[in-house]
Amino acid sequence: MKDTAEPSTKEDVVLQYHRLILRKLMLLVASIAIIVLIVGLFSVSVFDSITLVESYEVIWNHILGNSYEPRTTMWWADRYIWNTAIPRTFAAIIAGVSLAVCGTLMQAVMNNPLADPYSTGISSGACLGAVSAIVVGAMFSATAGEFSLITNAFIGALIPAILVIILSERIRMTPATLILIGTALSYFFNSMITYLMVTTDADTLKSAYLWQIGHLDKITWDNIPLMLIITIIGSIFIIAISNKLNIMSLGERSATSLGINVQSFRIICLSVMAIMTAAIISFTGIIGFVGLVAPHIVRLIIGSDNKYVVPISMTFGAMLLLLADYVSSLWSSMPVGVVMSIIGSPLFFALIVFQSKKTGAIY
Amino acid sequence: MSTKVIAIAVVAVVVVAGAGVGVYFLLNNNKGGSSDVVMPDLQICGNANLDKTIDNYDLQIIMDIINGDKSFKDYPLADANGDGEVNNDDRLLVDNIIERKEGTTIYVYCLNTSGDMVSVPVSYPLNNVIPFGTNVVEPSLYAGGGPHTVAYFGKSNYPICESSMVDKIGVTVLGDPAKSAGRAISDDAWKDLMDLDASLKAADKKIGAFLLDYSGREALTETFQNDLKSAGIPVLSFASADAISEIRAVLTLSFLYGTTEEALGLNYANTSWKVLEKINSTLSGLKDDDKKTYIAFTMGIYVCQNDSTFNTTGAEAKGLPYYKTNSTFKAAYEGTSSAKMESTEALSNYDDADFMFSNRSIDYGKLTPAAVKKEVKGTWDKKTGDNKYSDFFKNLDNYHNLVYVNNLLPGAVKIAYMAYSMYGADYVELNFAWAESVLQEFIDGGYAPFSGQTVTSTMPIITYAMYEAASA
């Protein structure tokens, strides 16, 4: 990684080191600050009878267990913000964390800058599960009731991952092979999705299509626990192995010589990534771009050391998705996945084009 | 080693997937159910004898239960305060109800969103109501509820029928006033409801009740229900898409609105029951084999499912629901809601039904022949996607027996016109003149929606013959 011009003195080295640390800290703090700001703005946007400061007061009082006199404006603000805005912002944060850290993991494990959480066909599997539930009513479990869509999407997302794991026993799994298998599976699932969608009526087609684009506006508190638990467990695991991800980025032979069972490690990472991604997209639909872009933007700013890229990608991904969802909420007909692409791609493009020696390379 | 790792990984994936599904089943148990119960005419707890009013007869029954001369089990609605017992508290409450004492807490016997009958406390007289759903707005207005309405959802699609509510000074429109609410309550509309409640609170007032059309209960999500519960706003839900339930809803709401409205509601109920008695007595000997079969529709191209409340009105007119004669149809349309016809051929196997009744809400006020003609053609040929409504029916053998029935009308009027359609040719007592006289009696009854209306301007039915005449 080229960072700056070669330091000439010991003082220069120390200064450069401190600058790197400061850059990391600033990105982390800025991401968290923006998250806090957007939560407040979101709250005010859904309940415009109160000010921004009052919205933080409402949130803080709710956390502390303080209540307002029933049926007053602040009492309603408390209820509405906590039932509408906060689950949605919380879901955006969890989804952003999960997708970004999975993207970081995939890019490190695959040694491929274009890898993202959906590279192994997970998104197509989830789509097929969800579209089947919407169009055909084909349920994996008849008792799932109104959560059949979520269950279908979750299990559908895991099918490609299971297939990859089974195939890994039969063929040598290089990163390129994994991506190719994921691509093949995606094509297969997408063809089935297309068939289902062209044979259905307009209303059902619209529902199926909107699910695929990605949404956070239907998230309720009931949906949060599973997303949160799996994201926390998976994130802790990925942070714990971040040193090994650095070793993986040296290449397969180097990693093997340094004591890592590359094949097994890759399979375990894929499994964790599959479960984390499935847990998110079964509720939110396919929200693209976060998993691809967030790690790259973070690397461009702070370098490629996964010890720092992993946790900071989590906050940056959360901030990015939350910002996109806030913008999408201002345009009620605009799905968050579309906004993500509109915001993220020019930003990413600018960072690539205007990267200098003072910043990290994409990869 | 790699095999072991792979095996562990596969097991882990499956276990987590299964656990995830399991968590959802545990965290998200759906409860539901309904119970068959005896329905009183006036759905107020304390109406021990289940008739049209609360009076000394009810008080006597309560006294007899307290004294042990009668059993509570035989008079479940003697429990006026819904506490599961019949005692002096119930006697005192019924005393206050009989006196129509202001400020009395009356327990309304109505549905909850799960379909169970529950007792819901409201303050008498009921004021500042918010109705949601066409099938409860109209009954509320027939019950004299216009001046008692503090807000309604979205732009009214029927401003003439609903003028007593829409034109009321100070009424609030919840949500976008330029858009109809449809079948869902938007977040903006709910936010407006919160603001309204906060402003009423500041003026030391409150929302009297949220009136819910049971067939649209899905619009009142669990979050909204919890909001209303926490704010102490009672939810009164009526299955008033069914004509008989509609009569009860009007009677009950009119009672709650006050003494003037109560007289209106009693008149409404008596007139309605007279119509039903007439049909029953005329067609008393009719066996199922002799009855006319019908399929019911709503929203143009949605087939009412077997147990839908829209489907029962035809039965009350002594028709036979088609599903009882065709097992394939019965299997295809199981449920309590409605199912959209997927194509113009959807009914091709079912065109041996004698009649097709399409429930359609048509605003009143068609005061000129040109307006009537326009409405007839506009309804019959209404566009839906690439087709017109008529495209779904015109190839059927029973196309000429398609009848659009105005859903805004009182239930008894709808029943009368359905009875006329099915049996008017065979029974002179149920002919067109009789059906019109039923409608005229309601128009003359002083109900706000009928203000300034005639039998023609209310567009009670649209038949094929009317469509042909309008198209000529």
PDB file of N, CA and C in Angstrom, chain B residues 149-189:
ATOM      1  N   THR B 149     -68.808  13.662  13.986  1.00  0.00           N
ATOM      2  CA  THR B 149     -67.538  13.225  13.409  1.00  0.00           C
ATOM      3  C   THR B 149     -66.519  14.346  13.534  1.00  0.00           C
ATOM      4  N   VAL B 150     -65.358  14.046  14.049  1.00  0.00           N
ATOM      5  CA  VAL B 150     -64.323  15.070  14.222  1.00  0.00           C
ATOM      6  C   VAL B 150     -63.279  14.989  13.105  1.00  0.00           C
ATOM      7  N   ALA B 151     -63.188  13.829  12.463  1.00  0.00           N
ATOM      8  CA  ALA B 151     -62.188  13.691  11.392  1.00  0.00           C
ATOM      9  C   ALA B 151     -62.531  12.476  10.550  1.00  0.00           C
ATOM     10  N   TYR B 152     -62.005  12.483   9.329  1.00  0.00           N
ATOM     11  CA  TYR B 152     -62.139  11.303   8.476  1.00  0.00           C
ATOM     12  C   TYR B 152     -60.889  11.217   7.614  1.00  0.00           C
ATOM     13  N   PHE B 153     -60.726  10.059   6.988  1.00  0.00           N
ATOM     14  CA  PHE B 153     -59.475   9.783   6.284  1.00  0.00           C
ATOM     15  C   PHE B 153     -59.558  10.125   4.800  1.00  0.00           C
ATOM     16  N   GLY B 154     -58.649  10.993   4.374  1.00  0.00           N
ATOM     17  CA  GLY B 154     -58.486  11.236   2.942  1.00  0.00           C
ATOM     18  C   GLY B 154     -59.691  11.916   2.307  1.00  0.00           C
ATOM     19  N   LYS B 155     -59.532  12.115   1.013  1.00  0.00           N
ATOM     20  CA  LYS B 155     -60.603  12.774   0.259  1.00  0.00           C
ATOM     21  C   LYS B 155     -61.805  11.836   0.166  1.00  0.00           C
ATOM     22  N   SER B 156     -62.989  12.372   0.414  1.00  0.00           N
ATOM     23  CA  SER B 156     -64.190  11.552   0.312  1.00  0.00           C
ATOM     24  C   SER B 156     -64.497  11.284  -1.161  1.00  0.00           C
ATOM     25  N   ASN B 157     -64.715  10.000  -1.478  1.00  0.00           N
ATOM     26  CA  ASN B 157     -65.102   9.642  -2.846  1.00  0.00           C
ATOM     27  C   ASN B 157     -66.594   9.855  -3.076  1.00  0.00           C
ATOM     28  N   TYR B 158     -67.318  10.088  -1.995  1.00  0.00           N
ATOM     29  CA  TYR B 158     -68.777  10.219  -2.091  1.00  0.00           C
ATOM     30  C   TYR B 158     -69.231  11.477  -1.361  1.00  0.00           C
ATOM     31  N   PRO B 159     -68.817  12.630  -1.846  1.00  0.00           N
ATOM     32  CA  PRO B 159     -69.054  13.876  -1.092  1.00  0.00           C
ATOM     33  C   PRO B 159     -70.524  14.220  -0.924  1.00  0.00           C
ATOM     34  N   ILE B 160     -71.385  13.715  -1.806  1.00  0.00           N
ATOM     35  CA  ILE B 160     -72.812  14.050  -1.674  1.00  0.00           C
ATOM     36  C   ILE B 160     -73.434  13.168  -0.601  1.00  0.00           C
ATOM     37  N   CYS B 161     -73.210  11.883  -0.699  1.00  0.00           N
ATOM     38  CA  CYS B 161     -73.732  10.962   0.318  1.00  0.00           C
ATOM     39  C   CYS B 161     -73.163  11.324   1.685  1.00  0.00           C
ATOM     40  N   GLU B 162     -71.906  11.733   1.703  1.00  0.00           N
ATOM     41  CA  GLU B 162     -71.220  11.971   2.979  1.00  0.00           C
ATOM     42  C   GLU B 162     -71.170  13.466   3.338  1.00  0.00           C
ATOM     43  N   SER B 163     -72.045  14.249   2.746  1.00  0.00           N
ATOM     44  CA  SER B 163     -71.964  15.707   2.930  1.00  0.00           C
ATOM     45  C   SER B 163     -72.135  16.117   4.393  1.00  0.00           C
ATOM     46  N   SER B 164     -72.931  15.370   5.163  1.00  0.00           N
ATOM     47  CA  SER B 164     -73.129  15.760   6.563  1.00  0.00           C
ATOM     48  C   SER B 164     -71.825  15.672   7.348  1.00  0.00           C
ATOM     49  N   MET B 165     -70.880  14.891   6.846  1.00  0.00           N
ATOM     50  CA  MET B 165     -69.568  14.779   7.493  1.00  0.00           C
ATOM     51  C   MET B 165     -68.558  15.700   6.807  1.00  0.00           C
ATOM     52  N   VAL B 166     -68.545  15.633   5.483  1.00  0.00           N
ATOM     53  CA  VAL B 166     -67.532  16.357   4.708  1.00  0.00           C
ATOM     54  C   VAL B 166     -67.685  17.868   4.865  1.00  0.00           C
ATOM     55  N   ASP B 167     -68.949  18.310   4.909  1.00  0.00           N
ATOM     56  CA  ASP B 167     -69.208  19.757   4.960  1.00  0.00           C
ATOM     57  C   ASP B 167     -69.287  20.288   6.381  1.00  0.00           C
ATOM     58  N   LYS B 168     -69.081  19.435   7.336  1.00  0.00           N
ATOM     59  CA  LYS B 168     -69.182  19.892   8.732  1.00  0.00           C
ATOM     60  C   LYS B 168     -68.043  20.871   9.022  1.00  0.00           C
ATOM     61  N   ILE B 169     -68.382  21.972   9.630  1.00  0.00           N
ATOM     62  CA  ILE B 169     -67.363  22.986   9.938  1.00  0.00           C
ATOM     63  C   ILE B 169     -66.438  22.436  11.025  1.00  0.00           C
ATOM     64  N   GLY B 170     -65.150  22.548  10.748  1.00  0.00           N
ATOM     65  CA  GLY B 170     -64.167  22.142  11.755  1.00  0.00           C
ATOM     66  C   GLY B 170     -63.743  20.695  11.649  1.00  0.00           C
ATOM     67  N   VAL B 171     -64.302  19.948  10.715  1.00  0.00           N
ATOM     68  CA  VAL B 171     -63.891  18.543  10.590  1.00  0.00           C
ATOM     69  C   VAL B 171     -62.485  18.501   9.982  1.00  0.00           C
ATOM     70  N   THR B 172     -61.693  17.542  10.419  1.00  0.00           N
ATOM     71  CA  THR B 172     -60.298  17.430   9.964  1.00  0.00           C
ATOM     72  C   THR B 172     -60.180  16.295   8.973  1.00  0.00           C
ATOM     73  N   VAL B 173     -59.436  16.529   7.908  1.00  0.00           N
ATOM     74  CA  VAL B 173     -59.130  15.448   6.970  1.00  0.00           C
ATOM     75  C   VAL B 173     -57.771  14.878   7.347  1.00  0.00           C
ATOM     76  N   LEU B 174     -57.724  13.613   7.619  1.00  0.00           N
ATOM     77  CA  LEU B 174     -56.470  12.972   8.021  1.00  0.00           C
ATOM     78  C   LEU B 174     -55.759  12.458   6.774  1.00  0.00           C
ATOM     79  N   GLY B 175     -54.484  12.823   6.630  1.00  0.00           N
ATOM     80  CA  GLY B 175     -53.740  12.419   5.444  1.00  0.00           C
ATOM     81  C   GLY B 175     -53.901  13.459   4.349  1.00  0.00           C
ATOM     82  N   ASP B 176     -53.603  13.053   3.153  1.00  0.00           N
ATOM     83  CA  ASP B 176     -53.644  13.971   2.014  1.00  0.00           C
ATOM     84  C   ASP B 176     -55.092  14.265   1.628  1.00  0.00           C
ATOM     85  N   PRO B 177     -55.550  15.521   1.765  1.00  0.00           N
ATOM     86  CA  PRO B 177     -56.952  15.814   1.474  1.00  0.00           C
ATOM     87  C   PRO B 177     -57.274  15.723  -0.016  1.00  0.00           C
ATOM     88  N   ALA B 178     -56.241  15.625  -0.853  1.00  0.00           N
ATOM     89  CA  ALA B 178     -56.490  15.534  -2.290  1.00  0.00           C
ATOM     90  C   ALA B 178     -56.557  14.090  -2.771  1.00  0.00           C
ATOM     91  N   LYS B 179     -56.234  13.149  -1.863  1.00  0.00           N
ATOM     92  CA  LYS B 179     -56.220  11.741  -2.279  1.00  0.00           C
ATOM     93  C   LYS B 179     -57.135  10.924  -1.412  1.00  0.00           C
ATOM     94  N   SER B 180     -57.815   9.986  -2.038  1.00  0.00           N
ATOM     95  CA  SER B 180     -58.664   9.089  -1.265  1.00  0.00           C
ATOM     96  C   SER B 180     -57.798   8.166  -0.413  1.00  0.00           C
ATOM     97  N   ALA B 181     -58.293   7.813   0.777  1.00  0.00           N
ATOM     98  CA  ALA B 181     -57.505   6.992   1.697  1.00  0.00           C
ATOM     99  C   ALA B 181     -57.310   5.581   1.178  1.00  0.00           C
ATOM    100  N   GLY B 182     -58.239   5.082   0.388  1.00  0.00           N
ATOM    101  CA  GLY B 182     -58.131   3.707  -0.079  1.00  0.00           C
ATOM    102  C   GLY B 182     -58.334   2.727   1.059  1.00  0.00           C
ATOM    103  N   ARG B 183     -57.633   1.595   0.995  1.00  0.00           N
ATOM    104  CA  ARG B 183     -57.841   0.551   1.986  1.00  0.00           C
ATOM    105  C   ARG B 183     -56.747   0.531   3.048  1.00  0.00           C
ATOM    106  N   ALA B 184     -55.909   1.566   3.059  1.00  0.00           N
ATOM    107  CA  ALA B 184     -54.825   1.590   4.032  1.00  0.00           C
ATOM    108  C   ALA B 184     -54.807   2.937   4.747  1.00  0.00           C
ATOM    109  N   ILE B 185     -54.273   2.930   5.963  1.00  0.00           N
ATOM    110  CA  ILE B 185     -54.085   4.173   6.705  1.00  0.00           C
ATOM    111  C   ILE B 185     -52.622   4.557   6.556  1.00  0.00           C
ATOM    112  N   SER B 186     -52.361   5.694   5.939  1.00  0.00           N
ATOM    113  CA  SER B 186     -50.975   6.101   5.700  1.00  0.00           C
ATOM    114  C   SER B 186     -50.345   6.627   6.991  1.00  0.00           C
ATOM    115  N   ASP B 187     -49.022   6.649   6.998  1.00  0.00           N
ATOM    116  CA  ASP B 187     -48.314   7.196   8.159  1.00  0.00           C
ATOM    117  C   ASP B 187     -48.650   8.672   8.356  1.00  0.00           C
ATOM    118  N   ASP B 188     -48.797   9.386   7.243  1.00  0.00           N
ATOM    119  CA  ASP B 188     -49.148  10.807   7.352  1.00  0.00           C
ATOM    120  C   ASP B 188     -50.517  10.988   7.995  1.00  0.00           C
ATOM    121  N   ALA B 189     -51.462  10.130   7.591  1.00  0.00           N
ATOM    122  CA  ALA B 189     -52.807  10.222   8.164  1.00  0.00           C
ATOM    123  C   ALA B 189     -52.766   9.927   9.660  1.00  0.00           C
TER     124      ALA B 189
END
